[in-house]
Short mmCIF file of C-alpha atoms and ligand atoms in Angstrom, two decimals:
data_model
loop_
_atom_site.label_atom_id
_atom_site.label_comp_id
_atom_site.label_asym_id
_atom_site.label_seq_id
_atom_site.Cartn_x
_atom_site.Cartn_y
_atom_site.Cartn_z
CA UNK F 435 0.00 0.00 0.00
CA UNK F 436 1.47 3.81 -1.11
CA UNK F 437 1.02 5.44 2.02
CA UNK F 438 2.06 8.55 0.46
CA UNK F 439 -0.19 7.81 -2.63
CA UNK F 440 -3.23 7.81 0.40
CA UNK F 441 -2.67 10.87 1.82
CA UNK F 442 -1.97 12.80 -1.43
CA UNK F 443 -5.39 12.02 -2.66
CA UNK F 444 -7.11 12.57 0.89
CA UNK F 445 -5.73 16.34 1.28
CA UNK F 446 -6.83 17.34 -2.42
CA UNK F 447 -9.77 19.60 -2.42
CA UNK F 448 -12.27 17.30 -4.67
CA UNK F 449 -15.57 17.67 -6.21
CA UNK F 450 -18.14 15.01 -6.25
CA UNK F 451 -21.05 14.95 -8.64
CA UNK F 452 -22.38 11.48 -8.85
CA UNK F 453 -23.45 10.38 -5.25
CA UNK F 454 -26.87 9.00 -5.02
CA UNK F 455 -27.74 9.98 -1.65
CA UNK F 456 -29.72 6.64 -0.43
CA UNK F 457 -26.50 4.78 -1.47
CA UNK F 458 -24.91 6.00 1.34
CA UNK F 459 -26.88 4.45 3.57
CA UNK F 460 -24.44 2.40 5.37
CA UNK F 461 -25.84 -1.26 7.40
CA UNK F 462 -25.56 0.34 10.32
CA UNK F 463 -27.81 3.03 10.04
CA UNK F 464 -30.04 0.93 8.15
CA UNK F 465 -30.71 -1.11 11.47
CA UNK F 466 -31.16 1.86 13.52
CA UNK F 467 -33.35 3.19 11.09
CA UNK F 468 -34.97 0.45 11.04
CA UNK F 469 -35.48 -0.46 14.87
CA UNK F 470 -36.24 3.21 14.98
CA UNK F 471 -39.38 3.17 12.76
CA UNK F 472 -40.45 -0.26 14.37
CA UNK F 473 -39.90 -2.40 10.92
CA UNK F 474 -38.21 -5.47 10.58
CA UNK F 475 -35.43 -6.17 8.18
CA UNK F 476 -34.81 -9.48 6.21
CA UNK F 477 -31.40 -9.80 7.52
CA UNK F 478 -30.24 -10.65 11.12
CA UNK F 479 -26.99 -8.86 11.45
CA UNK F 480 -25.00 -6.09 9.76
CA UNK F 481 -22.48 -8.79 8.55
CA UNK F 482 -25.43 -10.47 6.67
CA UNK F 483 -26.49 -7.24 4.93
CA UNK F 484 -22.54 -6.72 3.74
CA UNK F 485 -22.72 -10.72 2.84
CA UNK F 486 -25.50 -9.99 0.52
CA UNK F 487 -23.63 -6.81 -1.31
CA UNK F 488 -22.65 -9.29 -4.12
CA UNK F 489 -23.76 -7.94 -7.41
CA UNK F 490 -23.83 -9.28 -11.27
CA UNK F 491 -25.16 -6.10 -12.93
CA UNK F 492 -27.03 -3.32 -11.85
CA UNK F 493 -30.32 -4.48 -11.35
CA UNK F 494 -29.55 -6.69 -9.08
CA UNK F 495 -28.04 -3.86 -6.83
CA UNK F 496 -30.98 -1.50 -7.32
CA UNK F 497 -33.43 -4.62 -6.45
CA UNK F 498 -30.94 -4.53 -2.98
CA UNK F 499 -30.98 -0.96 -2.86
CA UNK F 500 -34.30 0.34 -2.90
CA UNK F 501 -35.08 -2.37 -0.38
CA UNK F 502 -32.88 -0.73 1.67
CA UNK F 503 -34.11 2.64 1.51
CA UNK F 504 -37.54 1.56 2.96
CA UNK F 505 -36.10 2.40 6.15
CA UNK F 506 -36.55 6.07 5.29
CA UNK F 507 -39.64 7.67 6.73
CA UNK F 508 -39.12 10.46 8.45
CA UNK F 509 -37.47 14.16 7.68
CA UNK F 510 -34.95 12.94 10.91
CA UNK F 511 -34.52 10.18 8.62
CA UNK F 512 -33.45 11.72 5.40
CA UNK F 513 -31.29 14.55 7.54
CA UNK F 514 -29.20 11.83 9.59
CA UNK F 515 -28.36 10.03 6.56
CA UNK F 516 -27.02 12.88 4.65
CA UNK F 517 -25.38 14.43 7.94
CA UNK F 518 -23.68 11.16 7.70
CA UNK F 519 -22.39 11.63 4.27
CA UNK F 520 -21.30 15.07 4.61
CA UNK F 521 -19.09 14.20 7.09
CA UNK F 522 -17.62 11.24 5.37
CA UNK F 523 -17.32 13.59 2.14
CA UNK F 524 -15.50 16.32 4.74
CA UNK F 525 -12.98 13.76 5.70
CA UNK F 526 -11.84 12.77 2.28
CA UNK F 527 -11.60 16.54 1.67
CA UNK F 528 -14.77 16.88 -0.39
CA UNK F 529 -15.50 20.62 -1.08
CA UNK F 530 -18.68 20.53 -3.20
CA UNK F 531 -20.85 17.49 -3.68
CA UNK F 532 -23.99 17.53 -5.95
CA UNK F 533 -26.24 14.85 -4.28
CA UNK F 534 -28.71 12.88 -6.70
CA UNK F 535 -32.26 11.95 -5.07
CA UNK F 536 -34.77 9.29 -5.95
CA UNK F 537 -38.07 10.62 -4.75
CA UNK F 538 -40.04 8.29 -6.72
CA UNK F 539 -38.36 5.45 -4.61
CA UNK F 540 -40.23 7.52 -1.22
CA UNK F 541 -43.48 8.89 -2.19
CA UNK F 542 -44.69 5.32 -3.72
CA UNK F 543 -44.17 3.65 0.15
CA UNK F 544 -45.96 7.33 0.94
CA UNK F 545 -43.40 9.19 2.03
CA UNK F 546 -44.44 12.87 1.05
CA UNK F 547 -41.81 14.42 -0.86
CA UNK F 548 -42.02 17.38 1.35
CA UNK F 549 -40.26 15.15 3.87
CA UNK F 550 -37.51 14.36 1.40
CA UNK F 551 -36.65 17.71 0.36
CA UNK F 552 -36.77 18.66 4.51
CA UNK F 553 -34.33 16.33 5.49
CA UNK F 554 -31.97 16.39 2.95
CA UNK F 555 -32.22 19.94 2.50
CA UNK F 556 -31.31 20.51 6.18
CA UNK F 557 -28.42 18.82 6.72
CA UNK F 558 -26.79 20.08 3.61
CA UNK F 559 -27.87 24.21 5.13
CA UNK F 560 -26.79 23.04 8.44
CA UNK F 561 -23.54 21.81 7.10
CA UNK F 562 -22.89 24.72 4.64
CA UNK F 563 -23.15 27.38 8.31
CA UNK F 564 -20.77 24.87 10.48
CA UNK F 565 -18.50 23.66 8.16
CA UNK F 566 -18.52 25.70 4.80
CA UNK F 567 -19.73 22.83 2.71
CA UNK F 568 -20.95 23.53 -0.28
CA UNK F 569 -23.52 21.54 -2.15
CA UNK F 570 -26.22 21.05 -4.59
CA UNK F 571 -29.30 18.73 -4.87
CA UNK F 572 -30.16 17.48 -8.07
CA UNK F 573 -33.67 15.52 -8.12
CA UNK F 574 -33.55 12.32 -10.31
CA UNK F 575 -35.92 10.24 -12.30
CA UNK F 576 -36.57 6.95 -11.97
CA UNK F 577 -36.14 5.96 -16.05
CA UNK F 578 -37.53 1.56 -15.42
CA UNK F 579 -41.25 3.78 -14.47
CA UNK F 580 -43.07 5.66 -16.74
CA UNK F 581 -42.43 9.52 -18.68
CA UNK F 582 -45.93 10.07 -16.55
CA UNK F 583 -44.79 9.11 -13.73
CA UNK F 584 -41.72 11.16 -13.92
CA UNK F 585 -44.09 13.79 -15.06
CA UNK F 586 -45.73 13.92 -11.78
CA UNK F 587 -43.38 14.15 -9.55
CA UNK F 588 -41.63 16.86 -11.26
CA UNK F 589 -45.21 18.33 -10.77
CA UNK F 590 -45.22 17.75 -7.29
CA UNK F 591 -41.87 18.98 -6.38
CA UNK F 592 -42.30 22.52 -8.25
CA UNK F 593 -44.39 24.30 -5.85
CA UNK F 594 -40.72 23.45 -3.12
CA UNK F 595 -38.83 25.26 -5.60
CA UNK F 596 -38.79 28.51 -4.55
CA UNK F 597 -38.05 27.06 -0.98
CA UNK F 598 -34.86 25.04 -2.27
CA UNK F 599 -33.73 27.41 -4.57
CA UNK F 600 -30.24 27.35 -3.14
CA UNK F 601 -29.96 23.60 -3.48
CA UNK F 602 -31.81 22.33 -6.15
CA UNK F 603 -30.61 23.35 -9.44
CA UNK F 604 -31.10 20.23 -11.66
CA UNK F 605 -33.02 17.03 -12.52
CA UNK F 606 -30.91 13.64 -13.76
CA UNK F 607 -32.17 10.13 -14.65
CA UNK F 608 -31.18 6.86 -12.90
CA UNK F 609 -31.93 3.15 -12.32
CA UNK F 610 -32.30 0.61 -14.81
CA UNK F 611 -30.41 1.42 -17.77
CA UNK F 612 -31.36 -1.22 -20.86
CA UNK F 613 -34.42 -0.98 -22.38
CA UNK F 614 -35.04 2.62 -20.93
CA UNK F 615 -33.27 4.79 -23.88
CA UNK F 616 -33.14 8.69 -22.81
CA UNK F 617 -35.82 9.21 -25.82
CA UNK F 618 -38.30 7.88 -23.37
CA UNK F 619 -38.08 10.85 -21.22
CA UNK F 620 -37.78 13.55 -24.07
CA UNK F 621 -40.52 15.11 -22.91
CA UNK F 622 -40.30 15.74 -19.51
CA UNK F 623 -36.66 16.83 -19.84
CA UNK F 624 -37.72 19.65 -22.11
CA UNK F 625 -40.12 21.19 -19.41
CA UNK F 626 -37.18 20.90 -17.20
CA UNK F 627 -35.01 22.57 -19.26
CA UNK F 628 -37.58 25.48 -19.88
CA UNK F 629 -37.99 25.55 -16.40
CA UNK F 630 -33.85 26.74 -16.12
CA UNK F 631 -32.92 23.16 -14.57
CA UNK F 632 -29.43 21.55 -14.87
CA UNK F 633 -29.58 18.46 -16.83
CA UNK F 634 -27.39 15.64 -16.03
CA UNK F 635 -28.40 11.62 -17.12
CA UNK F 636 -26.96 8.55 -16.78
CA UNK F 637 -25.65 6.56 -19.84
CA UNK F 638 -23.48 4.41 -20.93
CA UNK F 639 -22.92 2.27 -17.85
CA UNK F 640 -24.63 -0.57 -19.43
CA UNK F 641 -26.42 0.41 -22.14
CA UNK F 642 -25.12 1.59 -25.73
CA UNK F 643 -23.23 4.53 -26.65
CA UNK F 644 -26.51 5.31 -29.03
CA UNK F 645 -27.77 6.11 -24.96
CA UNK F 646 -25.13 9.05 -24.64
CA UNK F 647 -26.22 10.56 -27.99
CA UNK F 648 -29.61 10.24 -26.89
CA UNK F 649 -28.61 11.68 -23.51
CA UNK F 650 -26.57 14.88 -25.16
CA UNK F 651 -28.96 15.12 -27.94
CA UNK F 652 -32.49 15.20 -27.07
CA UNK F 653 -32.31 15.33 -23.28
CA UNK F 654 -29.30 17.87 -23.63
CA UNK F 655 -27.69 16.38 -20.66
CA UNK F 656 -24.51 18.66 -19.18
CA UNK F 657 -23.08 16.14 -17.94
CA UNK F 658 -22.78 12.17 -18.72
CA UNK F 659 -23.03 10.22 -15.12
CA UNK F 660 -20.77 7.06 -16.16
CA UNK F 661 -20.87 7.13 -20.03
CA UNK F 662 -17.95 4.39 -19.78
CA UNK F 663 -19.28 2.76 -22.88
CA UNK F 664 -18.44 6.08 -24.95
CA UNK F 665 -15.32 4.33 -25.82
CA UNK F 666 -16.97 2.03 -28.29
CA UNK F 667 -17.63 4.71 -30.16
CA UNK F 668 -14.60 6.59 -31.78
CA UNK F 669 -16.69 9.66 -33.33
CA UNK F 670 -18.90 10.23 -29.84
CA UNK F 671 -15.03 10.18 -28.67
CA UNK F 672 -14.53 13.05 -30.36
CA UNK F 673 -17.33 14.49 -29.36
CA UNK F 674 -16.97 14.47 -25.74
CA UNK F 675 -13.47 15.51 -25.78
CA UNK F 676 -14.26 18.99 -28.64
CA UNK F 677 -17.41 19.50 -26.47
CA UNK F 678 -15.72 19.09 -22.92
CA UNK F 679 -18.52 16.83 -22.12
CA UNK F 680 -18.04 15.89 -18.17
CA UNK F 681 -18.45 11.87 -17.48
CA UNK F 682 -19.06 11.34 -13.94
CA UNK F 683 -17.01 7.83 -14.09
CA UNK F 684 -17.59 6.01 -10.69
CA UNK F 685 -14.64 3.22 -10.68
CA UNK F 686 -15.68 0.97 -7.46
CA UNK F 687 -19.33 0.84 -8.74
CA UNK F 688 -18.28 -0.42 -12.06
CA UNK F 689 -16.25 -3.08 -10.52
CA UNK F 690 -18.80 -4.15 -8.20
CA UNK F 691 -21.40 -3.91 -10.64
CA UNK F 692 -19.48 -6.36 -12.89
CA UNK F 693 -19.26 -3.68 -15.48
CA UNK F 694 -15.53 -4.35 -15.63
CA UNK F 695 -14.22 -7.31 -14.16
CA UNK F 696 -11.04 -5.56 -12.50
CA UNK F 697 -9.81 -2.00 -11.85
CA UNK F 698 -6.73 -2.77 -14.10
CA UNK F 699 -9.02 -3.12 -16.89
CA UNK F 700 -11.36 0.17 -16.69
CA UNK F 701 -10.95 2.37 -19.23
CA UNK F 702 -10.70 5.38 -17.22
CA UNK F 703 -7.70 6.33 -17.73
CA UNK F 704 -7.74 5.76 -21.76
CA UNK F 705 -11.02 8.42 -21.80
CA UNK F 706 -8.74 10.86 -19.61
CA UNK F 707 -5.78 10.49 -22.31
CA UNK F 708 -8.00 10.77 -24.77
CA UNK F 709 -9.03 13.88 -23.32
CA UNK F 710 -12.19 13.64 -21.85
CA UNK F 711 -13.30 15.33 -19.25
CA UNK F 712 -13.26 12.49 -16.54
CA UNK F 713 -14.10 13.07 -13.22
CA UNK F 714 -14.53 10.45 -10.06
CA UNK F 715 -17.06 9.88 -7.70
CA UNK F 716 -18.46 7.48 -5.39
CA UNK F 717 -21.98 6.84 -6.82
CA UNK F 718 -23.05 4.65 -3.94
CA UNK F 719 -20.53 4.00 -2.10
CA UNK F 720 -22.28 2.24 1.40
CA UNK F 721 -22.85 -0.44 -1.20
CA UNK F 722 -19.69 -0.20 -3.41
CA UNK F 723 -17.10 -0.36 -1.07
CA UNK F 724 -15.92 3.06 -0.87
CA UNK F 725 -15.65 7.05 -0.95
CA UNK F 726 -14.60 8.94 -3.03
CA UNK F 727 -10.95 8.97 -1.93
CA UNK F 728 -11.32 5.06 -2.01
CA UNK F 729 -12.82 5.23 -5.57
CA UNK F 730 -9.68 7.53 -6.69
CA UNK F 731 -6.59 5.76 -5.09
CA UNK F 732 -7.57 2.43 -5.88
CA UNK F 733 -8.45 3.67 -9.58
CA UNK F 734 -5.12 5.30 -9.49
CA UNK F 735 -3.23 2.05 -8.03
CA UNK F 736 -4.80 -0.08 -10.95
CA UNK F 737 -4.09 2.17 -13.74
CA UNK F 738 -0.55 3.90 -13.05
CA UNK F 739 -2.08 7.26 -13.01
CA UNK F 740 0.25 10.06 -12.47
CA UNK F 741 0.07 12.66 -9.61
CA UNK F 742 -0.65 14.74 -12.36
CA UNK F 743 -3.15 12.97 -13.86
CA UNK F 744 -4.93 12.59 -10.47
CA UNK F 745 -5.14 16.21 -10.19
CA UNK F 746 -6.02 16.59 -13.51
CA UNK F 747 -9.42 14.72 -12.42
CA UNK F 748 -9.62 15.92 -9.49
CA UNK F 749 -9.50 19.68 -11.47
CA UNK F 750 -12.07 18.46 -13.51
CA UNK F 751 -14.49 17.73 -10.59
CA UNK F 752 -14.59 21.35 -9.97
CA UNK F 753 -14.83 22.29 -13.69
CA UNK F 754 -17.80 20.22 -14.36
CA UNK F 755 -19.49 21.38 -11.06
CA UNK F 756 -23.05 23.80 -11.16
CA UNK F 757 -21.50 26.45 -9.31
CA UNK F 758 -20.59 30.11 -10.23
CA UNK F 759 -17.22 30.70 -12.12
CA UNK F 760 -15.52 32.66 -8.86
CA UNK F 761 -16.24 30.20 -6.36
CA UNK F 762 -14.60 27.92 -9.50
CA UNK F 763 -11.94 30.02 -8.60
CA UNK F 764 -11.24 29.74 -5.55
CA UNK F 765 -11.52 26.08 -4.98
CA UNK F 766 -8.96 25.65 -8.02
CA UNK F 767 -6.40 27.97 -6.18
CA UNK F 768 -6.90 25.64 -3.48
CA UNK F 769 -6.25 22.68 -5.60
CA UNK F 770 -3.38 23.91 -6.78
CA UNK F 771 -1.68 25.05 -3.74
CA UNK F 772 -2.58 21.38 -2.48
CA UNK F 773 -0.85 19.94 -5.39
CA UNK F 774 2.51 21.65 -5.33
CA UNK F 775 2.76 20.82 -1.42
N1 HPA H 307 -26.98 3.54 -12.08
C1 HPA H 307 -28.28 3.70 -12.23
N2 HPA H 307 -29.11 3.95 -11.24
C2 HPA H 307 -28.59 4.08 -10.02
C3 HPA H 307 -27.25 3.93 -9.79
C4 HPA H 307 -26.39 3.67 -10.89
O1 HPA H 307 -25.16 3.55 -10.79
N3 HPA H 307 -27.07 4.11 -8.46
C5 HPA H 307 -28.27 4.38 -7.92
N4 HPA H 307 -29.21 4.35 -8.86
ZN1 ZN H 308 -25.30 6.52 -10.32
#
């Protein structure tokens, strides 16, 4: 192990833009939650929940993981378990985060999406006044249920808008990615978009690279959240690189989610030295093994990236990030000076 490697990559001011908030929800705190809201879960110890963390693709981890966010009833709820994250995130040096949210996955076990917003909302202004963290939300779609359904709750969560306005800034689309092309939610993304959201998608964790045209073309997605699968197609290659298209590459989710079936042979650093714009980010890491500092040294171990290359991504997490160009700024200077140290 490169001790110096590990604390080189802990002190660098980072950005993270792919965390799915209910992925963070470690076994612990799922069996307070749990004994806390009086419901019992299918597994007797904490061990057994980490025994069952064994994945083939992604569906079988979102069949896992929105099991486990049943626990989550209550605003307490929602603000404990992204207190917890935001002080994970401040230990790996995390400066900005831009937390995904699934509130489809809440209000059909009738959890009012008031409640969501609350608690999340909360402990992200609570930890922006005691410890200067900085974050966004960004509310995502559930793309295995319907455009109407999506539809809906984008419906229900406009009249909080005003109320969130320093948080949430932009809608995404998550869960099962075959068979649920970007087209499907064409609609729904352009009210969104007239509405002055940020749009961000996943694609290209599992599905085609015709997903990450679809996502850039007729969703107009900022930002590609994986988009690993880009590099089976040279001209979308080009694309990304000329159009400084951010991919939100998540390296211990990919492993765990068999999309690659070892570090050493993610392609992470080929889209970087192609010139992407590759950033990395936990996704969701109670599940995947790790935080973000995790997800960038062992990527870094694997691959033989450089310490320049690691700031190079790290750089790019602020880059790609929804924030105004002088707070940009100032988080860069900081990188830097962290770098040259
Ligand atoms: N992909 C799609 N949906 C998700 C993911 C992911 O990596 N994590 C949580 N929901
Ligand atoms: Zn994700």
């Amino acid at each position: 192990m490169d001790f110096s490697l590990i604390d080189f990559v802990r002190r660098l001011p980072k950005a993270e833009l792919h965390l799915h908030i209910e992925g963070t929800l470690e076994p612990e705190m799922m069996f307070s939650l749990a004994q806390r809201n009086g419901l019992i879960l299918p597994y007797a110890s904490v061990d057994e929940v980490r025994e069952a963390y064994r994945f083939s693709d992604l569906q079988s981890f979102l069949d896992v993981y929105y099991a486990g966010a049943a626990v989550l009833q209550t605003e307490q709820d929602f603000f404990d378990l992204t207190m917890a994250y935001v002080c994970r995130a401040i230990a790996d040096d995390v400066r900005h985060a831009e937390l995904f949210f699934d509130p489809q996955t809440h209000t059909a076990r009738n959890v009012p999406i008031e409640t969501v917003f609350a608690g999340i909302a909360g402990a992200l202004r609570q930890a922006r006044s005691d410890y200067g963290f900085s974050s966004r939300m960004i509310l995502c779609f559930l793309r295995h249920l319907s455009e109407e359904d999506a539809f809906a709750t984008l419906d229900e969560a406009l009249p909080l808008r005003a109320e969130y306005a320093d948080l949430w800034v932009g809608v995404g689309l998550d869960s099962g990615e075959v068979g649920n092309p970007p087209e499907k939610f064409a609609g729904v993304f352009a009210k969104a978009r007239e509405l002055g959201f940020r749009i961000v998608a996943h694609a290209g964790e599992e599905g085609p690279p015709s997903y990450i045209h679809g996502a850039l073309d007729t969703l107009r997605a900022e930002r590609i959240d994986h988009g690993v699968r880009s590099e089976e197609d040279p001209e979308l290659m080009r694309r990304l690189a000329l159009e400084k298209i951010p991919l939100t590459v998540c390296p211990l989710s990919n492993l765990k989610l068999c999309v690659v079936p070892h570090l050493r042979e993610h392609n992470l650093a080929k889209l970087l030295r192609s010139g992407l714009r590759v950033t990395i980010n936990s996704d969701d890491p109670a599940y995947f093994g790790g935080y973000i500092s995790a997800n960038f040294i062992q990527a870094a171990e694997a691959l033989a990236l450089s310490r320049d290359e690691i700031v190079q991504i790290a750089r790019n997490g602020f880059l790609a990030a929804f924030v105004t160009d002088d707070q940009r700024s100032l988080w860069l200077r900081d990188l830097d000076r962290a770098a040259s140290l």
